[in-house]
mmCIF file of C-alpha atoms in Angstrom:
data_model
loop_
_atom_site.group_PDB
_atom_site.id
_atom_site.type_symbol
_atom_site.label_atom_id
_atom_site.label_comp_id
_atom_site.label_asym_id
_atom_site.label_seq_id
_atom_site.Cartn_x
_atom_site.Cartn_y
_atom_site.Cartn_z
ATOM 1 C CA UNK A 1 -105.419 69.068 -1.383
ATOM 2 C CA UNK A 2 -106.856 72.023 0.464
ATOM 3 C CA UNK A 3 -106.677 75.783 0.450
ATOM 4 C CA UNK A 4 -103.684 75.799 2.618
ATOM 5 C CA UNK A 5 -101.743 73.693 0.087
ATOM 6 C CA UNK A 6 -102.880 75.961 -2.853
ATOM 7 C CA UNK A 7 -101.689 79.038 -0.991
ATOM 8 C CA UNK A 8 -98.278 77.434 -0.309
ATOM 9 C CA UNK A 9 -97.850 76.169 -3.885
ATOM 10 C CA UNK A 10 -98.900 79.576 -5.361
ATOM 11 C CA UNK A 11 -96.772 81.443 -2.771
ATOM 12 C CA UNK A 12 -99.704 83.582 -1.655
ATOM 13 C CA UNK A 13 -101.783 83.930 1.452
ATOM 14 C CA UNK A 14 -104.863 81.905 2.210
ATOM 15 C CA UNK A 15 -106.931 85.132 1.982
ATOM 16 C CA UNK A 16 -105.606 85.727 -1.517
ATOM 17 C CA UNK A 17 -106.714 82.237 -2.587
ATOM 18 C CA UNK A 18 -110.107 82.969 -1.153
ATOM 19 C CA UNK A 19 -110.253 86.267 -3.030
ATOM 20 C CA UNK A 20 -109.375 84.497 -6.256
ATOM 21 C CA UNK A 21 -112.177 81.963 -5.662
ATOM 22 C CA UNK A 22 -114.576 84.814 -5.186
ATOM 23 C CA UNK A 23 -113.159 86.706 -8.192
ATOM 24 C CA UNK A 24 -112.386 89.743 -5.979
ATOM 25 C CA UNK A 25 -111.270 92.946 -7.915
ATOM 26 C CA UNK A 26 -108.717 93.452 -5.132
ATOM 27 C CA UNK A 27 -106.486 90.779 -6.751
ATOM 28 C CA UNK A 28 -104.479 91.480 -9.901
ATOM 29 C CA UNK A 29 -105.234 89.483 -13.040
ATOM 30 C CA UNK A 30 -101.659 88.158 -12.989
ATOM 31 C CA UNK A 31 -102.064 86.708 -9.446
ATOM 32 C CA UNK A 32 -105.522 85.325 -10.290
ATOM 33 C CA UNK A 33 -104.065 83.481 -13.315
ATOM 34 C CA UNK A 34 -101.253 82.067 -11.183
ATOM 35 C CA UNK A 35 -103.563 80.854 -8.429
ATOM 36 C CA UNK A 36 -106.091 79.398 -10.815
ATOM 37 C CA UNK A 37 -103.377 77.529 -12.721
ATOM 38 C CA UNK A 38 -102.185 75.917 -9.446
ATOM 39 C CA UNK A 39 -105.789 75.014 -8.583
ATOM 40 C CA UNK A 40 -106.326 73.373 -11.979
ATOM 41 C CA UNK A 41 -102.961 71.517 -11.905
ATOM 42 C CA UNK A 42 -103.886 70.011 -8.489
ATOM 43 C CA UNK A 43 -107.657 69.362 -9.287
ATOM 44 C CA UNK A 44 -108.651 71.609 -6.356
ATOM 45 C CA UNK A 45 -112.373 72.274 -5.802
ATOM 46 C CA UNK A 46 -113.166 75.231 -3.551
ATOM 47 C CA UNK A 47 -115.362 74.452 -0.596
ATOM 48 C CA UNK A 48 -116.284 76.600 2.447
ATOM 49 C CA UNK A 49 -113.916 79.458 1.504
ATOM 50 C CA UNK A 50 -116.046 80.050 -1.618
ATOM 51 C CA UNK A 51 -118.843 81.475 0.457
ATOM 52 C CA UNK A 52 -119.328 84.398 -1.920
ATOM 53 C CA UNK A 53 -120.119 81.934 -4.678
ATOM 54 C CA UNK A 54 -122.387 79.783 -2.506
ATOM 55 C CA UNK A 55 -120.321 76.661 -3.271
ATOM 56 C CA UNK A 56 -120.738 73.998 -0.654
ATOM 57 C CA UNK A 57 -121.181 76.384 2.181
ATOM 58 C CA UNK A 58 -123.366 75.118 5.031
ATOM 59 C CA UNK A 59 -123.578 78.506 6.729
ATOM 60 C CA UNK A 60 -122.795 76.774 10.001
ATOM 61 C CA UNK A 61 -119.964 77.470 12.457
ATOM 62 C CA UNK A 62 -118.598 74.969 15.018
ATOM 63 C CA UNK A 63 -118.142 76.233 18.560
ATOM 64 C CA UNK A 64 -116.005 74.312 21.089
ATOM 65 C CA UNK A 65 -115.756 75.276 24.758
ATOM 66 C CA UNK A 66 -114.542 73.302 27.795
ATOM 67 C CA UNK A 67 -117.678 73.441 29.876
ATOM 68 C CA UNK A 68 -120.856 75.400 29.126
ATOM 69 C CA UNK A 69 -121.789 75.169 32.842
ATOM 70 C CA UNK A 70 -118.959 77.762 33.495
ATOM 71 C CA UNK A 71 -120.662 81.236 33.631
ATOM 72 C CA UNK A 72 -117.970 82.891 31.410
ATOM 73 C CA UNK A 73 -118.248 80.137 28.831
ATOM 74 C CA UNK A 74 -122.042 80.173 28.776
ATOM 75 C CA UNK A 75 -122.108 83.956 28.335
ATOM 76 C CA UNK A 76 -119.469 83.787 25.581
ATOM 77 C CA UNK A 77 -121.395 81.072 23.683
ATOM 78 C CA UNK A 78 -124.618 83.152 23.945
ATOM 79 C CA UNK A 79 -122.827 86.200 22.507
ATOM 80 C CA UNK A 80 -121.342 84.208 19.688
ATOM 81 C CA UNK A 81 -124.687 82.562 18.793
ATOM 82 C CA UNK A 82 -126.379 85.951 18.713
ATOM 83 C CA UNK A 83 -123.802 87.495 16.468
ATOM 84 C CA UNK A 84 -123.760 84.510 14.127
ATOM 85 C CA UNK A 85 -127.535 84.588 13.836
ATOM 86 C CA UNK A 86 -127.256 88.254 12.793
ATOM 87 C CA UNK A 87 -125.176 87.101 9.795
ATOM 88 C CA UNK A 88 -127.688 84.263 9.008
ATOM 89 C CA UNK A 89 -125.394 81.518 10.330
ATOM 90 C CA UNK A 90 -126.203 78.592 12.605
ATOM 91 C CA UNK A 91 -123.868 76.990 15.052
ATOM 92 C CA UNK A 92 -122.987 73.547 16.485
ATOM 93 C CA UNK A 93 -121.725 73.407 20.049
ATOM 94 C CA UNK A 94 -119.405 70.764 21.524
ATOM 95 C CA UNK A 95 -118.191 70.784 25.161
ATOM 96 C CA UNK A 96 -114.697 69.261 25.219
ATOM 97 C CA UNK A 97 -113.711 69.261 28.901
ATOM 98 C CA UNK A 98 -110.190 70.293 29.856
ATOM 99 C CA UNK A 99 -108.030 67.178 29.139
ATOM 100 C CA UNK A 100 -105.839 67.513 26.045
ATOM 101 C CA UNK A 101 -107.108 64.266 24.507
ATOM 102 C CA UNK A 102 -110.691 65.304 24.937
ATOM 103 C CA UNK A 103 -110.125 68.687 23.361
ATOM 104 C CA UNK A 104 -108.381 67.011 20.425
ATOM 105 C CA UNK A 105 -111.308 64.633 19.908
ATOM 106 C CA UNK A 106 -113.940 67.410 20.174
ATOM 107 C CA UNK A 107 -112.146 69.383 17.414
ATOM 108 C CA UNK A 108 -111.853 66.292 15.167
ATOM 109 C CA UNK A 109 -115.528 65.386 15.664
ATOM 110 C CA UNK A 110 -116.915 68.909 14.982
ATOM 111 C CA UNK A 111 -114.789 69.153 11.762
ATOM 112 C CA UNK A 112 -116.768 66.163 10.371
ATOM 113 C CA UNK A 113 -119.922 68.299 10.481
ATOM 114 C CA UNK A 114 -118.869 70.261 7.359
ATOM 115 C CA UNK A 115 -118.660 73.580 9.193
ATOM 116 C CA UNK A 116 -117.601 76.848 7.541
ATOM 117 C CA UNK A 117 -115.365 77.944 10.426
ATOM 118 C CA UNK A 118 -114.344 76.927 13.937
ATOM 119 C CA UNK A 119 -114.440 78.935 17.206
ATOM 120 C CA UNK A 120 -112.728 77.794 20.399
ATOM 121 C CA UNK A 121 -113.820 79.671 23.539
ATOM 122 C CA UNK A 122 -111.224 80.063 26.304
ATOM 123 C CA UNK A 123 -107.484 80.421 26.475
ATOM 124 C CA UNK A 124 -107.088 76.734 27.334
ATOM 125 C CA UNK A 125 -107.094 76.150 23.528
ATOM 126 C CA UNK A 126 -103.975 78.195 23.118
ATOM 127 C CA UNK A 127 -101.890 75.260 24.268
ATOM 128 C CA UNK A 128 -99.167 74.417 21.725
ATOM 129 C CA UNK A 129 -99.714 70.722 22.429
ATOM 130 C CA UNK A 130 -103.157 71.013 20.822
ATOM 131 C CA UNK A 131 -101.745 70.405 17.294
ATOM 132 C CA UNK A 132 -105.124 69.439 15.898
ATOM 133 C CA UNK A 133 -105.856 73.213 15.578
ATOM 134 C CA UNK A 134 -103.123 73.519 12.988
ATOM 135 C CA UNK A 135 -104.672 70.568 11.077
ATOM 136 C CA UNK A 136 -108.088 72.128 11.383
ATOM 137 C CA UNK A 137 -106.809 75.434 9.981
ATOM 138 C CA UNK A 138 -105.894 73.598 6.757
ATOM 139 C CA UNK A 139 -109.630 73.143 6.231
ATOM 140 C CA UNK A 140 -111.445 76.089 7.858
ATOM 141 C CA UNK A 141 -110.605 79.384 9.552
ATOM 142 C CA UNK A 142 -109.972 78.884 13.278
ATOM 143 C CA UNK A 143 -110.791 81.602 15.767
ATOM 144 C CA UNK A 144 -109.591 81.512 19.429
ATOM 145 C CA UNK A 145 -111.551 83.606 21.985
ATOM 146 C CA UNK A 146 -108.973 84.888 24.446
ATOM 147 C CA UNK A 147 -106.175 82.610 23.011
ATOM 148 C CA UNK A 148 -103.560 82.776 20.271
ATOM 149 C CA UNK A 149 -101.472 80.408 18.196
ATOM 150 C CA UNK A 150 -99.149 81.958 15.693
ATOM 151 C CA UNK A 151 -100.067 79.912 12.680
ATOM 152 C CA UNK A 152 -101.660 80.543 9.263
ATOM 153 C CA UNK A 153 -105.450 80.695 9.299
ATOM 154 C CA UNK A 154 -105.648 80.717 13.106
ATOM 155 C CA UNK A 155 -106.938 84.014 14.523
ATOM 156 C CA UNK A 156 -106.836 85.179 18.130
ATOM 157 C CA UNK A 157 -109.078 87.732 19.742
ATOM 158 C CA UNK A 158 -107.778 88.422 23.192
ATOM 159 C CA UNK A 159 -108.455 90.465 26.240
ATOM 160 C CA UNK A 160 -105.447 92.541 27.424
ATOM 161 C CA UNK A 161 -105.158 90.477 30.623
ATOM 162 C CA UNK A 162 -101.532 91.385 31.262
ATOM 163 C CA UNK A 163 -102.137 95.090 31.192
ATOM 164 C CA UNK A 164 -105.357 94.844 33.209
ATOM 165 C CA UNK A 165 -103.708 93.011 36.135
ATOM 166 C CA UNK A 166 -100.541 95.183 35.924
ATOM 167 C CA UNK A 167 -102.728 98.295 36.330
ATOM 168 C CA UNK A 168 -104.783 96.843 39.231
ATOM 169 C CA UNK A 169 -101.657 95.682 41.023
ATOM 170 C CA UNK A 170 -100.111 99.164 40.627
ATOM 171 C CA UNK A 171 -103.219 100.808 41.933
ATOM 172 C CA UNK A 172 -103.194 98.573 44.981
ATOM 173 C CA UNK A 173 -99.582 99.349 45.639
ATOM 174 C CA UNK A 174 -100.081 103.044 45.290
ATOM 175 C CA UNK A 175 -103.001 102.817 47.742
ATOM 176 C CA UNK A 176 -100.580 101.502 50.288
ATOM 177 C CA UNK A 177 -101.028 97.724 50.067
ATOM 178 C CA UNK A 178 -97.683 96.061 50.629
ATOM 179 C CA UNK A 179 -98.375 92.297 50.426
ATOM 180 C CA UNK A 180 -100.666 91.452 47.616
ATOM 181 C CA UNK A 181 -101.675 87.836 46.988
ATOM 182 C CA UNK A 182 -102.199 86.473 43.467
ATOM 183 C CA UNK A 183 -104.957 83.802 43.480
ATOM 184 C CA UNK A 184 -105.336 81.659 40.326
ATOM 185 C CA UNK A 185 -107.065 78.479 39.287
ATOM 186 C CA UNK A 186 -105.135 77.324 36.199
ATOM 187 C CA UNK A 187 -102.051 77.856 33.991
ATOM 188 C CA UNK A 188 -103.958 78.710 30.854
ATOM 189 C CA UNK A 189 -102.696 81.346 28.418
ATOM 190 C CA UNK A 190 -104.951 84.004 29.955
ATOM 191 C CA UNK A 191 -104.089 83.042 33.527
ATOM 192 C CA UNK A 192 -100.352 83.222 32.887
ATOM 193 C CA UNK A 193 -100.656 86.691 31.307
ATOM 194 C CA UNK A 194 -102.481 87.820 34.409
ATOM 195 C CA UNK A 195 -99.699 86.485 36.599
ATOM 196 C CA UNK A 196 -97.035 88.131 34.424
ATOM 197 C CA UNK A 197 -98.893 91.404 34.782
ATOM 198 C CA UNK A 198 -98.953 90.983 38.571
ATOM 199 C CA UNK A 199 -95.248 90.144 38.765
ATOM 200 C CA UNK A 200 -94.152 92.960 36.426
ATOM 201 C CA UNK A 201 -96.015 95.588 38.478
ATOM 202 C CA UNK A 202 -94.338 94.413 41.681
ATOM 203 C CA UNK A 203 -90.875 94.478 40.115
ATOM 204 C CA UNK A 204 -91.609 97.951 38.573
ATOM 205 C CA UNK A 205 -92.174 99.188 42.172
ATOM 206 C CA UNK A 206 -89.027 97.580 43.516
ATOM 207 C CA UNK A 207 -90.662 94.698 45.169
ATOM 208 C CA UNK A 208 -89.748 91.039 44.989
ATOM 209 C CA UNK A 209 -92.174 88.402 43.750
ATOM 210 C CA UNK A 210 -92.759 86.202 46.822
ATOM 211 C CA UNK A 211 -93.528 82.599 45.885
ATOM 212 C CA UNK A 212 -95.814 82.090 48.884
ATOM 213 C CA UNK A 213 -98.001 84.978 47.757
ATOM 214 C CA UNK A 214 -98.848 83.147 44.507
ATOM 215 C CA UNK A 215 -101.500 80.525 45.299
ATOM 216 C CA UNK A 216 -103.785 78.230 43.190
ATOM 217 C CA UNK A 217 -107.164 76.858 44.039
ATOM 218 C CA UNK A 218 -110.143 75.223 42.326
ATOM 219 C CA UNK A 219 -112.456 77.902 40.988
ATOM 220 C CA UNK A 220 -114.906 77.429 43.867
ATOM 221 C CA UNK A 221 -115.823 79.834 46.483
ATOM 222 C CA UNK A 222 -115.290 77.568 49.509
ATOM 223 C CA UNK A 223 -112.226 75.882 48.079
ATOM 224 C CA UNK A 224 -110.540 79.285 47.781
ATOM 225 C CA UNK A 225 -111.673 80.296 51.294
ATOM 226 C CA UNK A 226 -110.396 77.067 52.827
ATOM 227 C CA UNK A 227 -107.063 77.314 50.967
ATOM 228 C CA UNK A 228 -106.405 80.814 52.274
ATOM 229 C CA UNK A 229 -107.364 79.754 55.828
ATOM 230 C CA UNK A 230 -104.921 76.825 55.663
ATOM 231 C CA UNK A 231 -102.053 78.890 54.235
ATOM 232 C CA UNK A 232 -101.954 81.183 57.352
ATOM 233 C CA UNK A 233 -100.351 83.868 55.189
ATOM 234 C CA UNK A 234 -100.426 87.608 55.935
ATOM 235 C CA UNK A 235 -101.528 89.787 53.080
ATOM 236 C CA UNK A 236 -103.419 93.020 52.666
ATOM 237 C CA UNK A 237 -104.639 92.632 49.064
ATOM 238 C CA UNK A 238 -105.888 89.885 46.732
ATOM 239 C CA UNK A 239 -106.005 89.784 42.982
ATOM 240 C CA UNK A 240 -107.990 86.786 41.761
ATOM 241 C CA UNK A 241 -108.214 85.447 38.167
ATOM 242 C CA UNK A 242 -111.899 84.610 38.608
ATOM 243 C CA UNK A 243 -114.740 86.211 40.555
ATOM 244 C CA UNK A 244 -115.400 82.906 42.338
ATOM 245 C CA UNK A 245 -111.941 82.899 43.755
ATOM 246 C CA UNK A 246 -112.326 86.560 44.799
ATOM 247 C CA UNK A 247 -115.591 85.773 46.684
ATOM 248 C CA UNK A 248 -113.758 82.945 48.456
ATOM 249 C CA UNK A 249 -111.189 85.644 49.521
ATOM 250 C CA UNK A 250 -114.038 87.694 50.938
ATOM 251 C CA UNK A 251 -115.299 84.770 52.959
ATOM 252 C CA UNK A 252 -111.679 84.245 54.180
ATOM 253 C CA UNK A 253 -111.627 87.871 55.295
ATOM 254 C CA UNK A 254 -114.953 87.437 57.173
ATOM 255 C CA UNK A 255 -113.732 84.276 58.909
ATOM 256 C CA UNK A 256 -110.558 86.169 59.942
ATOM 257 C CA UNK A 257 -112.514 89.307 61.083
ATOM 258 C CA UNK A 258 -110.636 91.428 58.565
ATOM 259 C CA UNK A 259 -112.267 94.748 57.415
ATOM 260 C CA UNK A 260 -112.704 95.052 53.646
ATOM 261 C CA UNK A 261 -111.241 97.098 52.028
ATOM 262 C CA UNK A 262 -109.395 98.761 54.953
ATOM 263 C CA UNK A 263 -107.410 95.778 56.055
ATOM 264 C CA UNK A 264 -107.694 93.642 52.896
ATOM 265 C CA UNK A 265 -108.644 94.788 49.383
ATOM 266 C CA UNK A 266 -109.983 92.235 46.894
ATOM 267 C CA UNK A 267 -110.232 92.364 43.151
ATOM 268 C CA UNK A 268 -111.908 89.689 40.990
ATOM 269 C CA UNK A 269 -111.990 88.999 37.291
ATOM 270 C CA UNK A 270 -114.727 88.739 34.567
ATOM 271 C CA UNK A 271 -117.227 91.118 36.224
ATOM 272 C CA UNK A 272 -119.732 88.357 36.562
ATOM 273 C CA UNK A 273 -123.029 88.206 38.480
ATOM 274 C CA UNK A 274 -121.019 86.961 41.446
ATOM 275 C CA UNK A 275 -119.445 90.418 41.703
ATOM 276 C CA UNK A 276 -122.770 92.005 42.616
ATOM 277 C CA UNK A 277 -124.372 89.128 44.489
ATOM 278 C CA UNK A 278 -121.959 89.212 47.463
ATOM 279 C CA UNK A 279 -121.446 91.646 50.335
ATOM 280 C CA UNK A 280 -119.534 93.856 50.008
ATOM 281 C CA UNK A 281 -119.951 94.025 46.295
ATOM 282 C CA UNK A 282 -116.758 92.998 44.491
ATOM 283 C CA UNK A 283 -114.449 95.139 42.395
ATOM 284 C CA UNK A 284 -113.757 93.197 39.286
ATOM 285 C CA UNK A 285 -111.982 93.487 35.980
ATOM 286 C CA UNK A 286 -114.438 93.461 33.038
ATOM 287 C CA UNK A 287 -112.675 91.462 30.260
ATOM 288 C CA UNK A 288 -115.396 92.548 27.886
ATOM 289 C CA UNK A 289 -116.529 89.125 26.651
ATOM 290 C CA UNK A 290 -119.247 90.640 24.490
ATOM 291 C CA UNK A 291 -116.780 92.768 22.535
ATOM 292 C CA UNK A 292 -114.421 89.797 22.177
ATOM 293 C CA UNK A 293 -117.179 87.696 20.671
ATOM 294 C CA UNK A 294 -118.499 90.363 18.426
ATOM 295 C CA UNK A 295 -115.018 91.193 17.073
ATOM 296 C CA UNK A 296 -114.387 87.451 16.448
ATOM 297 C CA UNK A 297 -117.571 86.996 14.482
ATOM 298 C CA UNK A 298 -117.120 90.190 12.436
ATOM 299 C CA UNK A 299 -113.575 89.095 11.665
ATOM 300 C CA UNK A 300 -114.649 85.619 10.694
ATOM 301 C CA UNK A 301 -117.139 86.992 8.168
ATOM 302 C CA UNK A 302 -114.374 89.138 6.729
ATOM 303 C CA UNK A 303 -112.121 86.096 6.306
ATOM 304 C CA UNK A 304 -114.931 84.032 4.697
ATOM 305 C CA UNK A 305 -115.425 86.909 2.273
ATOM 306 C CA UNK A 306 -111.762 86.824 1.279
ATOM 307 C CA UNK A 307 -110.449 89.756 3.307
ATOM 308 C CA UNK A 308 -107.162 89.787 5.139
ATOM 309 C CA UNK A 309 -107.290 90.453 8.879
ATOM 310 C CA UNK A 310 -104.611 90.524 11.638
ATOM 311 C CA UNK A 311 -103.690 87.173 13.172
ATOM 312 C CA UNK A 312 -104.136 88.731 16.596
ATOM 313 C CA UNK A 313 -106.584 91.443 17.884
ATOM 314 C CA UNK A 314 -106.750 92.681 21.413
ATOM 315 C CA UNK A 315 -109.524 94.245 23.463
ATOM 316 C CA UNK A 316 -108.765 96.489 26.394
ATOM 317 C CA UNK A 317 -110.192 95.568 29.779
ATOM 318 C CA UNK A 318 -111.298 97.915 32.514
ATOM 319 C CA UNK A 319 -111.792 97.698 36.269
ATOM 320 C CA UNK A 320 -115.286 98.087 37.640
ATOM 321 C CA UNK A 321 -114.737 99.563 41.131
ATOM 322 C CA UNK A 322 -117.122 98.570 43.863
ATOM 323 C CA UNK A 323 -116.859 98.139 47.663
ATOM 324 C CA UNK A 324 -113.839 95.857 48.028
ATOM 325 C CA UNK A 325 -111.303 98.498 46.955
ATOM 326 C CA UNK A 326 -110.822 102.022 48.085
ATOM 327 C CA UNK A 327 -108.278 103.443 45.590
#
């Protein structure tokens, strides 16, 4: 028996059960009585959700990411740890890799550590096949950084990737670019939102989505360069879902003798150190990882205190314009 079951049997939200456990004045006495009766009938003992009472809380949060060697993941974990420390919480980090079985195992293992809540970094965890998240949410609040699953006690904090790429595609079109290539590295929740934004902007301007102008590569500079050289496609703009891919596009332009941004404009994503360590410096969408992580931790503390929060929160991105675009 867990808090999820108590909420279902009492016909209230998980947050309401948490408020009752914490004796919050925001819950009516009638509702408190109903919830407490269900708890007593089912011999339910509050655990991590009773943070306000100090019952069984370890003040520890589990963090799972695919690979901490990835610059975006490393930065996000750093932001999360810093914000958790500000609330007096520690964290445990697991790197799961990208295979579905490995992600399932990582979640199952970290839940055995008696954590107060679980954070998953990256939109790869928004996969509906990852059913262990719904099981985890029966025990602790689950937060997805840049992902979303529409289930009780799972909360998503997402960058507005669709709108960001729509806006960038539109600006390139208005600047006179006619054949814009979309360069991705995965089919994650975030990556697919970016692709949908790209396609929607093309259609809004009366252009067809050309299959050949949607290409995928490993997120490695030279892998992206070599792919574009092999394709022998003609294009005058590139929107990449990662800065590493965009730098690969710049190396392709140099190999072809193309002027940037006059003959080919390039936009990356994440506004990482790569964007300012190449020549010319790369225009890149800042997906505001720090704001995502801060919002996630503030929201987590609200949930652990018995407050209700939206299941999905979004953070607006913005383009940092540098030398690879001229609009």
